[in-house]
Amino acid sequence: MASYSPHKDDFLKRLRRIEGQIRGLQRMVEQDTYCIDVLTQVSAASRALQSFALQLLDEHIECCVRDAIAEGGQEANAKVREANQAIARLVRS
């Protein structure tokens, strides 16, 4: 089971909101909206997606990583390494 399963509906609502922002961007381009206004909305959509990713990462650390550390062994090391790699990808994006 995924760590976000208890909050799945909340995650899906956020993703639908972000999807709406992206569709809004498409409409803006179709309507030849001023570049700066489009860029402002791109920034807002990017922040929303980043916020979603951070919340998902938090859920992963609070559940999957914590449980693996409690069990110990190689699984704990693998989960910590996996979380570190995910954080690195988020920081680079």
XYZ file of C-alpha atoms in Angstrom, residues 10-23 25 39-57 90 93:
36
model
C -6.770 15.004 -1.018
C -3.871 14.240 -3.349
C -6.231 13.669 -6.262
C -8.021 16.981 -5.575
C -4.707 18.811 -5.651
C -3.713 17.123 -8.894
C -7.058 18.024 -10.478
C -6.518 21.634 -9.433
C -3.061 21.586 -11.021
C -4.531 19.987 -14.131
C -7.002 22.879 -14.278
C -4.126 25.339 -14.063
C -2.408 23.635 -16.997
C -5.606 23.709 -19.037
C -2.388 27.875 -19.586
C 4.628 33.207 -17.446
C 2.979 34.282 -14.190
C 0.562 31.377 -14.473
C 3.390 28.976 -15.392
C 5.129 30.014 -12.187
C 1.962 29.407 -10.151
C 1.454 25.955 -11.701
C 5.104 25.067 -11.107
C 4.841 26.077 -7.443
C 1.649 24.044 -7.051
C 3.322 20.962 -8.526
C 6.391 21.490 -6.350
C 4.201 21.796 -3.270
C 2.440 18.562 -4.225
C 5.782 16.801 -4.649
C 7.002 17.993 -1.251
C 3.842 16.790 0.447
C 4.167 13.407 -1.250
C 7.823 13.200 -0.210
C 13.380 17.744 -6.651
C 14.150 20.600 -11.012
